[in-house]
Amino acid sequence: MDTAMPFDPPDAASPAASAYNPTYDPLVSPPGRGQDYAPTYWVATAGPPPADDGPVQGDIDADVVIVGSGFTGLSAALALARDYGVKAVVLEANRAVWGCTSRNGGQGQNASGRLYRSQWIERWGLPTARRLDAEIREGFEYWKSLVDQVECDAQPGGHLYTAHREKKMAFLRNEARVMREQFGYDTRMLDKAALRERYVDDHEAVGAMHEPDGVGVHPLKLAYGYMRQARALGVRIHPGSPVLGWTEEAGGYRLQTPGGTVRARRVAFATGGYTAQGVNGLLDNRIMPVLSNSMVTRVLTPDERERAGLKSTVFITDTRTLRFYYRLLPDGRMQIGSRSALRGADAQHPRHLALLRNGLARKFPSLRGVEVDYSWWGWVDVSHDMMPRITQPDPAQRVYYAFGYGGNGVAFSAHAGRRLAQRMMGQDGVAWDLPIYDSPLPGHLFAPFRRLGQALLYRWYYLRDEIL
C-alpha cells in the first residue's frame, strides 16, 4: 500500500526540535517535526519529561511499530512489553505525549465516546448495551490500576453532570434511572440545595446527577508514568520522527521518517485528533477533529474559594451540547474548558478565551475577572457515529488503530491501548464482536464539507442549549 503525502516532507537535515505551532490543524497541516509542547498548565507543572530514545537515526527493524506516543500508544506499548515480551518501537512526530494527552481536561470517566448509556440501548438494544458497559467498566478499573501506580495528583470522588437549565433535569433523571436499573450503578440525583451544600455553588446549575465512578488526574504526570514504565521494559520511543509515508512489502511494512526507514511486521496508529490527512488512507475523512479550549486561573485564596462555593474537587460537566467541563485543581486553581475555533488558523482569536472567562463568571460570579495563568487548546478525535473503534480495519493487512474517543479518552485510552495490543497479538477470548471492535470507523458522505457542517451545527447547538 502506498500513501501519497499532500505536503512536502521536512528536510531530513533540519533540526529535530521546532517551535510550538498554535495554528496546527490536522485537516490542512503536515504532522510537524519535533514541535515543542503547547503552553499548558500540565506541561508547566509535570516536571521534566522522562528520557526518550531521540529521533530515528538510520534504518530500524521492529516487530511492532506504534505511531503516536499519547495515552493510547503508550498503553499499547506497555501492554505489549509487559504481557507479551514484545518491545515495540513508538514513533512520534513531535515531542513525546505532545498531542491530546498533554492538553486534555484530566477527567477520567467510566465512559467512552459521546453517547450516553441510554443511547447505547436505543442503538444496539439492551443485551449489547450491557455487554458494552461491562467492557468499558472493566477498562475503567484497569485504568484506575495504572493510576494507582503513578503519582498524578489523583482526585477521586466521581463525576457530576449539572443541569444548566431546568428542562435538562428530566434528561438527567432518566439517565440516572437507566444507569441504576439497567446497569447497576449507584447514581444519585441532587437538587440545587444539595449540590450547593455538598459540592459547588454553580449559579447556572439547577441540579445534578452524581456518578460514583470518576477520578480527576494530572494527565501529563500520568502519561510520563506510562512512558517510564514502558521504556523500563525495553520500549523505544522516538520523538521528532513523523511518518511521511508507508508501503507494504513482503512480510511487513516500511515506514518512512526523516531520519530513516522503519520496517515492521505490524503497525498500529494511535494519533488521535492530531492525525494529519494523507498519512494513512485507512483514516482519511473518518475522524472529525474538533478544537477544545481550556484555561486555568491563578491560585484562589481560601476566602475566594469559600465565596465561590467550591467545596469539592469532584470534576463537573454541564448538560450543554457544547459543554463546559470544570473543576478545582489540587493546588487551588480553577480549570474550565469548552469548545473552541473551527479551524486552527482561528485558534488564537481572543473570543475563544473570552467564552471560557464568561462561562466561569456565569457559574461563579465572584470569580469574574480573576487572573488566568494558563490558556491552551487541543484537537479532539470525534468519530462520525460518536463511538470509538479499536480494530483491524482490513483483515488482509496487519494494520490496526484506536480512535474516536470524543473527549472521553483519559481513562478509556488505557483499555483501548491494551485491547489494541491484544488485537495485534491475535488474542482470542475477548469480546471482539462488540460495536467498538467489530467494524472500522465509519466514513461520511459530506466529510469534505465537515467544517461548513460544523459551523451550522454549532449555531443550532447554541440555540438549543441557551434559548429554545
Short mmCIF file of C-alpha atoms in Angstrom, two decimals:
data_model
loop_
_atom_site.label_atom_id
_atom_site.label_comp_id
_atom_site.label_asym_id
_atom_site.label_seq_id
_atom_site.Cartn_x
_atom_site.Cartn_y
_atom_site.Cartn_z
CA MET A 1 0.00 0.00 0.00
CA ASP A 2 1.40 3.41 -1.00
CA THR A 3 0.35 6.54 0.81
CA ALA A 4 0.85 9.82 -1.03
CA MET A 5 1.58 12.79 1.20
CA PRO A 6 -0.27 16.07 0.48
CA PHE A 7 2.66 18.16 1.71
CA ASP A 8 6.40 18.42 1.37
CA PRO A 9 8.26 16.36 3.99
CA PRO A 10 10.61 18.19 6.33
CA ASP A 11 14.24 18.31 5.33
CA ALA A 12 15.92 15.28 6.92
CA ALA A 13 18.88 17.51 7.81
CA SER A 14 16.74 20.07 9.65
CA PRO A 15 16.87 20.34 13.46
CA ALA A 16 14.82 17.78 15.36
CA ALA A 17 13.25 20.44 17.59
CA SER A 18 10.99 23.29 16.47
CA ALA A 19 8.72 25.92 17.99
CA TYR A 20 5.18 25.13 19.03
CA ASN A 21 2.71 25.91 16.25
CA PRO A 22 -0.52 27.24 17.81
CA THR A 23 -2.38 27.15 14.48
CA TYR A 24 -1.80 23.45 13.78
CA ASP A 25 -4.82 21.96 12.00
CA PRO A 26 -4.89 18.23 11.16
CA LEU A 27 -7.04 18.79 8.08
CA VAL A 28 -4.52 21.12 6.41
CA SER A 29 -1.20 20.91 8.30
CA PRO A 30 1.61 18.38 7.99
CA PRO A 31 2.31 16.41 11.17
CA GLY A 32 5.27 18.61 12.05
CA ARG A 33 8.62 17.50 13.36
CA GLY A 34 9.84 17.93 16.90
CA GLN A 35 7.40 20.70 17.83
CA ASP A 36 7.59 21.89 21.40
CA TYR A 37 4.67 21.42 23.80
CA ALA A 38 1.65 23.69 23.96
CA PRO A 39 1.86 26.11 26.93
CA THR A 40 -0.50 24.12 29.13
CA TYR A 41 -0.79 24.02 32.91
CA TRP A 42 0.07 20.34 32.70
CA VAL A 43 3.36 20.98 30.88
CA ALA A 44 4.28 23.71 33.36
CA THR A 45 3.67 21.51 36.41
CA ALA A 46 4.55 17.95 35.34
CA GLY A 47 8.28 18.26 35.93
CA PRO A 48 10.98 17.34 33.39
CA PRO A 49 9.90 14.87 30.68
CA PRO A 50 11.29 11.35 31.02
CA ALA A 51 14.19 10.31 28.82
CA ASP A 52 13.32 9.11 25.33
CA ASP A 53 15.32 7.50 22.51
CA GLY A 54 15.71 10.56 20.31
CA PRO A 55 14.68 10.88 16.68
CA VAL A 56 15.15 7.94 14.35
CA GLN A 57 18.70 7.97 13.02
CA GLY A 58 19.15 5.25 10.42
CA ASP A 59 17.10 2.22 9.48
CA ILE A 60 15.31 0.15 12.15
CA ASP A 61 13.69 -3.28 12.18
CA ALA A 62 10.84 -3.93 14.64
CA ASP A 63 8.16 -6.49 15.29
CA VAL A 64 5.57 -3.82 16.13
CA VAL A 65 5.59 -0.10 15.37
CA ILE A 66 3.11 2.22 17.08
CA VAL A 67 2.55 5.62 15.51
CA GLY A 68 1.65 8.13 18.23
CA SER A 69 3.02 8.46 21.77
CA GLY A 70 -0.07 9.60 23.65
CA PHE A 71 -2.10 7.67 26.20
CA THR A 72 -3.21 5.03 23.68
CA GLY A 73 0.15 4.43 22.05
CA LEU A 74 2.00 4.26 25.36
CA SER A 75 -0.64 1.97 26.89
CA ALA A 76 -0.41 -0.36 23.89
CA ALA A 77 3.39 -0.40 24.06
CA LEU A 78 3.30 -1.04 27.81
CA ALA A 79 0.86 -3.95 27.41
CA LEU A 80 2.88 -5.47 24.56
CA ALA A 81 6.07 -5.40 26.64
CA ARG A 82 4.52 -6.45 29.94
CA ASP A 83 2.14 -9.15 28.72
CA TYR A 84 3.86 -10.49 25.57
CA GLY A 85 7.52 -9.54 25.83
CA VAL A 86 7.24 -7.52 22.61
CA LYS A 87 9.41 -4.39 22.66
CA ALA A 88 7.57 -2.02 20.35
CA VAL A 89 9.01 1.00 18.60
CA VAL A 90 6.90 4.13 19.13
CA LEU A 91 7.17 6.88 16.51
CA GLU A 92 6.11 10.41 17.43
CA ALA A 93 6.15 13.36 15.05
CA ASN A 94 6.80 15.95 17.73
CA ARG A 95 7.68 15.80 21.44
CA ALA A 96 6.64 12.68 23.33
CA VAL A 97 2.99 12.85 24.53
CA TRP A 98 2.63 16.08 22.57
CA GLY A 99 -0.96 15.93 21.35
CA CYS A 100 -4.27 15.23 23.11
CA THR A 101 -2.55 13.69 26.12
CA SER A 102 -0.81 16.90 27.19
CA ARG A 103 -3.85 19.17 26.56
CA ASN A 104 -7.00 17.45 27.86
CA GLY A 105 -9.00 18.19 30.99
CA GLY A 106 -7.76 15.23 33.02
CA GLN A 107 -11.27 13.89 33.67
CA GLY A 108 -11.20 10.11 33.92
CA GLN A 109 -14.73 8.77 33.46
CA ASN A 110 -16.30 5.33 33.17
CA ALA A 111 -17.26 6.15 29.60
CA SER A 112 -16.10 6.15 26.00
CA GLY A 113 -17.26 8.12 23.01
CA ARG A 114 -20.01 10.74 23.05
CA LEU A 115 -23.08 8.55 23.60
CA TYR A 116 -24.85 8.00 26.92
CA ARG A 117 -25.82 4.52 28.06
CA SER A 118 -29.47 5.18 27.25
CA GLN A 119 -28.35 5.87 23.68
CA TRP A 120 -26.46 2.58 23.60
CA ILE A 121 -29.74 0.83 24.33
CA GLU A 122 -31.52 2.76 21.57
CA ARG A 123 -28.81 1.97 19.05
CA TRP A 124 -27.93 -1.66 19.83
CA GLY A 125 -30.53 -2.99 22.26
CA LEU A 126 -30.20 -3.78 25.96
CA PRO A 127 -28.20 -7.05 25.76
CA THR A 128 -25.43 -5.48 23.65
CA ALA A 129 -25.52 -2.31 25.75
CA ARG A 130 -24.95 -4.36 28.90
CA ARG A 131 -22.02 -6.20 27.34
CA LEU A 132 -20.56 -2.90 26.19
CA ASP A 133 -20.99 -1.48 29.68
CA ALA A 134 -19.19 -4.45 31.20
CA GLU A 135 -16.32 -3.95 28.75
CA ILE A 136 -15.96 -0.24 29.42
CA ARG A 137 -16.34 -0.76 33.17
CA GLU A 138 -13.52 -3.31 33.02
CA GLY A 139 -11.48 -0.70 31.17
CA PHE A 140 -12.14 1.91 33.83
CA GLU A 141 -10.95 -0.47 36.55
CA TYR A 142 -7.83 -1.23 34.52
CA TRP A 143 -7.11 2.47 34.14
CA LYS A 144 -7.52 3.01 37.89
CA SER A 145 -4.95 0.26 38.50
CA LEU A 146 -2.48 2.23 36.36
CA VAL A 147 -3.32 5.49 38.13
CA ASP A 148 -2.54 3.80 41.45
CA GLN A 149 1.00 3.16 40.19
CA VAL A 150 1.77 6.77 39.25
CA GLU A 151 1.88 9.97 41.30
CA CYS A 152 -0.51 12.02 39.17
CA ASP A 153 -2.49 14.20 41.63
CA ALA A 154 -5.47 11.85 41.54
CA GLN A 155 -8.75 13.34 42.75
CA PRO A 156 -11.33 10.57 43.29
CA GLY A 157 -14.96 11.21 44.13
CA GLY A 158 -16.90 10.60 40.97
CA HIS A 159 -18.37 12.90 38.36
CA LEU A 160 -21.16 15.47 38.39
CA TYR A 161 -23.44 16.22 35.45
CA THR A 162 -25.02 19.59 36.21
CA ALA A 163 -28.28 20.64 34.57
CA HIS A 164 -27.66 24.14 33.24
CA ARG A 165 -31.42 24.62 32.64
CA GLU A 166 -34.48 23.26 34.40
CA LYS A 167 -35.60 21.29 31.35
CA LYS A 168 -32.36 19.27 31.50
CA MET A 169 -33.28 17.77 34.87
CA ALA A 170 -35.69 15.34 33.19
CA PHE A 171 -32.89 14.11 30.95
CA LEU A 172 -30.59 13.58 33.93
CA ARG A 173 -33.30 11.81 35.95
CA ASN A 174 -33.88 9.39 33.08
CA GLU A 175 -30.16 8.75 32.63
CA ALA A 176 -29.72 8.15 36.37
CA ARG A 177 -32.64 5.71 36.33
CA VAL A 178 -31.23 3.81 33.34
CA MET A 179 -27.80 3.59 34.95
CA ARG A 180 -29.28 2.31 38.24
CA GLU A 181 -31.90 -0.08 36.89
CA GLN A 182 -30.20 -1.45 33.78
CA PHE A 183 -26.51 -1.30 34.69
CA GLY A 184 -26.42 -1.34 38.49
CA TYR A 185 -24.70 1.98 39.13
CA ASP A 186 -25.24 3.97 42.32
CA THR A 187 -26.17 7.18 40.54
CA ARG A 188 -27.89 9.86 42.61
CA MET A 189 -29.86 12.97 41.75
CA LEU A 190 -29.11 16.18 43.63
CA ASP A 191 -31.35 19.22 43.77
CA LYS A 192 -29.83 22.70 43.74
CA ALA A 193 -29.65 22.93 47.52
CA ALA A 194 -27.90 19.58 47.91
CA LEU A 195 -25.47 20.39 45.10
CA ARG A 196 -24.61 23.70 46.77
CA GLU A 197 -24.30 22.19 50.23
CA ARG A 198 -22.09 19.21 49.30
CA TYR A 199 -20.16 20.17 46.19
CA VAL A 200 -20.34 23.51 44.43
CA ASP A 201 -22.40 26.68 44.18
CA ASP A 202 -22.68 26.80 40.39
CA HIS A 203 -25.15 29.64 39.77
CA GLU A 204 -26.27 28.12 36.46
CA ALA A 205 -26.95 24.65 37.85
CA VAL A 206 -30.49 23.75 38.87
CA GLY A 207 -29.46 20.26 39.98
CA ALA A 208 -27.12 17.44 39.07
CA MET A 209 -26.59 13.72 38.62
CA HIS A 210 -23.69 12.24 40.56
CA GLU A 211 -21.83 9.23 39.16
CA PRO A 212 -19.63 7.47 41.72
CA ASP A 213 -17.07 6.46 39.08
CA GLY A 214 -14.70 9.25 38.21
CA VAL A 215 -11.15 10.32 39.01
CA GLY A 216 -9.53 13.60 38.07
CA VAL A 217 -5.82 13.35 37.24
CA HIS A 218 -2.84 15.36 36.10
CA PRO A 219 -2.78 13.82 32.60
CA LEU A 220 0.82 14.60 31.74
CA LYS A 221 2.18 13.20 35.00
CA LEU A 222 0.17 10.05 34.30
CA ALA A 223 1.49 9.82 30.72
CA TYR A 224 5.06 10.32 31.94
CA GLY A 225 4.42 7.39 34.28
CA TYR A 226 3.28 5.21 31.37
CA MET A 227 6.36 6.30 29.44
CA ARG A 228 8.82 5.46 32.20
CA GLN A 229 7.26 2.03 32.74
CA ALA A 230 7.27 1.23 29.02
CA ARG A 231 10.90 2.25 28.48
CA ALA A 232 11.95 0.27 31.56
CA LEU A 233 10.55 -2.80 29.77
CA GLY A 234 12.52 -2.10 26.59
CA VAL A 235 10.07 0.01 24.55
CA ARG A 236 11.82 2.53 22.29
CA ILE A 237 10.20 5.96 21.92
CA HIS A 238 11.41 8.16 19.06
CA PRO A 239 10.12 11.77 19.05
CA GLY A 240 10.80 14.08 16.13
CA SER A 241 10.10 11.17 13.78
CA PRO A 242 6.94 11.79 11.73
CA VAL A 243 5.75 9.05 9.40
CA LEU A 244 5.98 10.65 5.95
CA GLY A 245 4.61 7.66 4.07
CA TRP A 246 4.49 3.90 4.23
CA THR A 247 4.42 0.95 1.89
CA GLU A 248 3.51 -2.68 2.24
CA GLU A 249 6.19 -5.23 1.46
CA ALA A 250 6.58 -8.97 1.83
CA GLY A 251 6.34 -9.81 5.50
CA GLY A 252 5.50 -6.34 6.72
CA TYR A 253 5.64 -2.59 6.16
CA ARG A 254 8.20 0.14 5.50
CA LEU A 255 7.58 3.44 7.26
CA GLN A 256 9.49 6.46 6.02
CA THR A 257 10.70 9.00 8.58
CA PRO A 258 13.08 11.95 8.06
CA GLY A 259 15.87 10.04 9.78
CA GLY A 260 15.47 6.60 8.25
CA THR A 261 13.20 3.73 7.30
CA VAL A 262 11.46 1.69 9.99
CA ARG A 263 10.47 -1.83 8.95
CA ALA A 264 7.74 -3.57 10.94
CA ARG A 265 5.70 -6.76 10.82
CA ARG A 266 2.70 -4.98 12.38
CA VAL A 267 1.73 -1.31 12.59
CA ALA A 268 -0.73 0.43 14.92
CA PHE A 269 -1.91 4.02 14.56
CA ALA A 270 -2.84 5.97 17.70
CA THR A 271 -2.52 9.63 16.76
CA GLY A 272 -5.97 10.79 17.94
CA GLY A 273 -7.15 14.24 16.93
CA TYR A 274 -3.69 15.06 15.58
CA THR A 275 -3.89 12.65 12.64
CA ALA A 276 -2.80 14.57 9.54
CA GLN A 277 -4.61 13.86 6.31
CA GLY A 278 -2.72 11.59 3.94
CA VAL A 279 -0.59 9.73 6.48
CA ASN A 280 -2.92 6.74 6.50
CA GLY A 281 -5.59 6.27 3.83
CA LEU A 282 -7.50 3.99 6.21
CA LEU A 283 -8.16 7.04 8.42
CA ASP A 284 -8.66 9.88 5.95
CA ASN A 285 -12.07 11.55 6.46
CA ARG A 286 -13.05 9.10 9.23
CA ILE A 287 -12.34 11.46 12.14
CA MET A 288 -13.89 14.84 12.79
CA PRO A 289 -11.16 16.82 14.59
CA VAL A 290 -12.77 19.32 16.96
CA LEU A 291 -10.94 22.01 18.92
CA SER A 292 -11.45 22.33 22.67
CA ASN A 293 -10.17 25.28 24.71
CA SER A 294 -9.04 25.16 28.32
CA MET A 295 -7.88 27.71 30.86
CA VAL A 296 -6.55 27.60 34.40
CA THR A 297 -6.76 30.53 36.82
CA ARG A 298 -4.21 31.70 39.32
CA VAL A 299 -4.33 30.03 42.72
CA LEU A 300 -7.51 31.08 44.52
CA THR A 301 -7.30 32.11 48.15
CA PRO A 302 -9.30 30.12 50.73
CA ASP A 303 -11.66 33.09 51.02
CA GLU A 304 -12.19 33.21 47.25
CA ARG A 305 -12.93 29.51 47.15
CA GLU A 306 -15.42 29.87 50.00
CA ARG A 307 -17.21 32.80 48.37
CA ALA A 308 -17.42 30.86 45.11
CA GLY A 309 -18.87 27.84 46.92
CA LEU A 310 -16.09 25.49 45.82
CA LYS A 311 -16.36 22.73 48.41
CA SER A 312 -15.18 19.73 46.37
CA THR A 313 -12.62 18.72 43.79
CA VAL A 314 -15.06 16.38 42.02
CA PHE A 315 -14.94 17.22 38.33
CA ILE A 316 -18.03 18.54 36.63
CA THR A 317 -19.62 18.62 33.17
CA ASP A 318 -22.75 20.58 32.33
CA THR A 319 -25.57 19.43 30.06
CA ARG A 320 -24.88 21.71 27.13
CA THR A 321 -24.15 20.00 23.85
CA LEU A 322 -21.29 22.50 23.63
CA ARG A 323 -20.48 21.58 27.18
CA PHE A 324 -18.35 23.23 29.81
CA TYR A 325 -16.15 20.98 31.94
CA TYR A 326 -14.56 22.34 35.08
CA ARG A 327 -13.02 21.50 38.44
CA LEU A 328 -11.00 22.80 41.36
CA LEU A 329 -7.42 21.58 41.00
CA PRO A 330 -5.35 20.27 43.92
CA ASP A 331 -3.32 23.48 44.18
CA GLY A 332 -6.42 25.69 44.46
CA ARG A 333 -6.69 26.83 40.85
CA MET A 334 -9.89 26.62 38.82
CA GLN A 335 -9.85 24.89 35.45
CA ILE A 336 -12.58 25.24 32.82
CA GLY A 337 -12.83 24.12 29.23
CA SER A 338 -15.27 24.11 26.33
CA ARG A 339 -15.45 24.30 22.56
CA SER A 340 -13.09 26.49 20.55
CA ALA A 341 -12.43 27.56 16.98
CA LEU A 342 -13.48 25.63 13.90
CA ARG A 343 -10.05 25.96 12.29
CA GLY A 344 -6.53 26.03 13.60
CA ALA A 345 -5.94 29.35 11.86
CA ASP A 346 -8.54 30.95 14.15
CA ALA A 347 -7.49 29.21 17.38
CA GLN A 348 -5.67 32.23 18.82
CA HIS A 349 -8.62 34.63 18.48
CA PRO A 350 -9.38 36.24 21.88
CA ARG A 351 -13.09 35.41 21.64
CA HIS A 352 -12.39 31.76 22.46
CA LEU A 353 -10.70 32.60 25.74
CA ALA A 354 -13.48 35.13 26.40
CA LEU A 355 -16.03 32.31 26.07
CA LEU A 356 -14.31 30.46 28.92
CA ARG A 357 -13.96 33.59 31.06
CA ASN A 358 -17.65 34.36 30.60
CA GLY A 359 -18.63 30.76 31.31
CA LEU A 360 -16.68 30.80 34.57
CA ALA A 361 -18.22 34.13 35.55
CA ARG A 362 -21.78 32.90 34.88
CA LYS A 363 -21.21 29.85 37.01
CA PHE A 364 -19.22 31.59 39.74
CA PRO A 365 -19.92 35.36 39.69
CA SER A 366 -17.40 36.06 42.44
CA LEU A 367 -14.64 34.82 40.11
CA ARG A 368 -15.43 37.31 37.35
CA GLY A 369 -12.20 38.92 36.25
CA VAL A 370 -9.92 36.50 38.11
CA GLU A 371 -6.48 36.30 36.53
CA VAL A 372 -5.83 33.45 34.11
CA ASP A 373 -2.36 31.89 34.28
CA TYR A 374 -2.70 29.28 31.51
CA SER A 375 -4.73 29.05 28.31
CA TRP A 376 -4.45 26.50 25.51
CA TRP A 377 -6.43 24.44 23.02
CA GLY A 378 -6.24 20.97 21.55
CA TRP A 379 -7.84 18.72 18.95
CA VAL A 380 -10.33 16.04 19.96
CA ASP A 381 -10.91 12.95 17.79
CA VAL A 382 -14.66 12.62 17.27
CA SER A 383 -15.95 9.76 15.13
CA HIS A 384 -18.85 10.26 12.77
CA ASP A 385 -21.06 7.91 14.81
CA MET A 386 -19.82 9.26 18.17
CA MET A 387 -18.23 5.98 19.32
CA PRO A 388 -14.61 4.79 19.25
CA ARG A 389 -13.05 1.94 17.29
CA ILE A 390 -10.20 -0.34 18.29
CA THR A 391 -9.88 -2.51 15.25
CA GLN A 392 -8.05 -4.12 12.36
CA PRO A 393 -9.90 -2.38 9.52
CA ASP A 394 -8.67 -4.72 6.77
CA PRO A 395 -8.24 -8.38 7.79
CA ALA A 396 -5.77 -8.80 4.93
CA GLN A 397 -3.37 -6.27 6.48
CA ARG A 398 -1.61 -6.29 9.82
CA VAL A 399 -2.50 -2.66 10.37
CA TYR A 400 -4.54 -1.58 13.41
CA TYR A 401 -5.85 1.59 15.01
CA ALA A 402 -7.64 3.02 18.03
CA PHE A 403 -9.53 6.30 17.59
CA GLY A 404 -12.71 8.22 18.22
CA TYR A 405 -12.95 8.75 21.99
CA GLY A 406 -14.74 12.06 21.52
CA GLY A 407 -13.29 13.69 24.62
CA ASN A 408 -13.66 10.62 26.85
CA GLY A 409 -10.21 9.18 26.27
CA VAL A 410 -8.38 9.99 29.50
CA ALA A 411 -9.46 6.73 31.13
CA PHE A 412 -10.66 4.61 28.20
CA SER A 413 -7.44 5.09 26.23
CA ALA A 414 -5.62 2.81 28.69
CA HIS A 415 -8.01 -0.04 27.97
CA ALA A 416 -8.05 0.78 24.27
CA GLY A 417 -4.27 0.53 24.18
CA ARG A 418 -4.35 -2.81 25.97
CA ARG A 419 -7.03 -4.13 23.58
CA LEU A 420 -5.00 -2.80 20.65
CA ALA A 421 -2.02 -4.83 21.88
CA GLN A 422 -4.21 -7.92 22.23
CA ARG A 423 -5.56 -7.49 18.71
CA MET A 424 -2.05 -7.22 17.30
CA MET A 425 -1.04 -10.39 19.13
CA GLY A 426 -4.10 -12.30 17.89
CA GLN A 427 -5.55 -12.95 21.33
CA ASP A 428 -8.87 -14.79 21.45
CA GLY A 429 -11.37 -14.77 24.29
CA VAL A 430 -12.07 -11.05 24.09
CA ALA A 431 -15.48 -9.73 23.04
CA TRP A 432 -14.33 -8.62 19.60
CA ASP A 433 -17.94 -8.72 18.36
CA LEU A 434 -18.84 -5.55 20.29
CA PRO A 435 -19.63 -2.43 18.22
CA ILE A 436 -16.39 -0.67 19.19
CA TYR A 437 -14.33 -3.60 17.90
CA ASP A 438 -16.14 -5.28 15.02
CA SER A 439 -16.09 -2.54 12.35
CA PRO A 440 -13.86 0.27 11.11
CA LEU A 441 -14.53 3.92 11.77
CA PRO A 442 -17.41 4.98 9.53
CA GLY A 443 -16.83 7.49 6.79
CA HIS A 444 -19.22 10.29 5.89
CA LEU A 445 -20.54 11.33 2.51
CA PHE A 446 -20.07 15.01 3.30
CA ALA A 447 -16.72 14.70 5.09
CA PRO A 448 -15.00 17.15 2.68
CA PHE A 449 -17.50 19.81 3.82
CA ARG A 450 -17.27 18.98 7.53
CA ARG A 451 -16.20 22.45 8.61
CA LEU A 452 -19.25 24.04 6.99
CA GLY A 453 -21.47 21.46 8.66
CA GLN A 454 -19.72 22.02 11.98
CA ALA A 455 -20.34 25.77 11.79
CA LEU A 456 -24.05 25.21 11.16
CA LEU A 457 -24.27 22.63 13.94
CA TYR A 458 -22.58 24.97 16.44
CA ARG A 459 -25.21 27.62 15.74
CA TRP A 460 -28.00 25.10 16.18
CA TYR A 461 -26.44 23.73 19.39
CA TYR A 462 -26.16 27.24 20.80
CA LEU A 463 -29.83 27.92 20.12
CA ARG A 464 -30.83 24.58 21.67
CA ASP A 465 -28.53 24.95 24.68
CA GLU A 466 -29.29 28.54 25.55
CA ILE A 467 -32.59 29.68 24.04
CA LEU A 468 -35.04 27.01 22.84
#
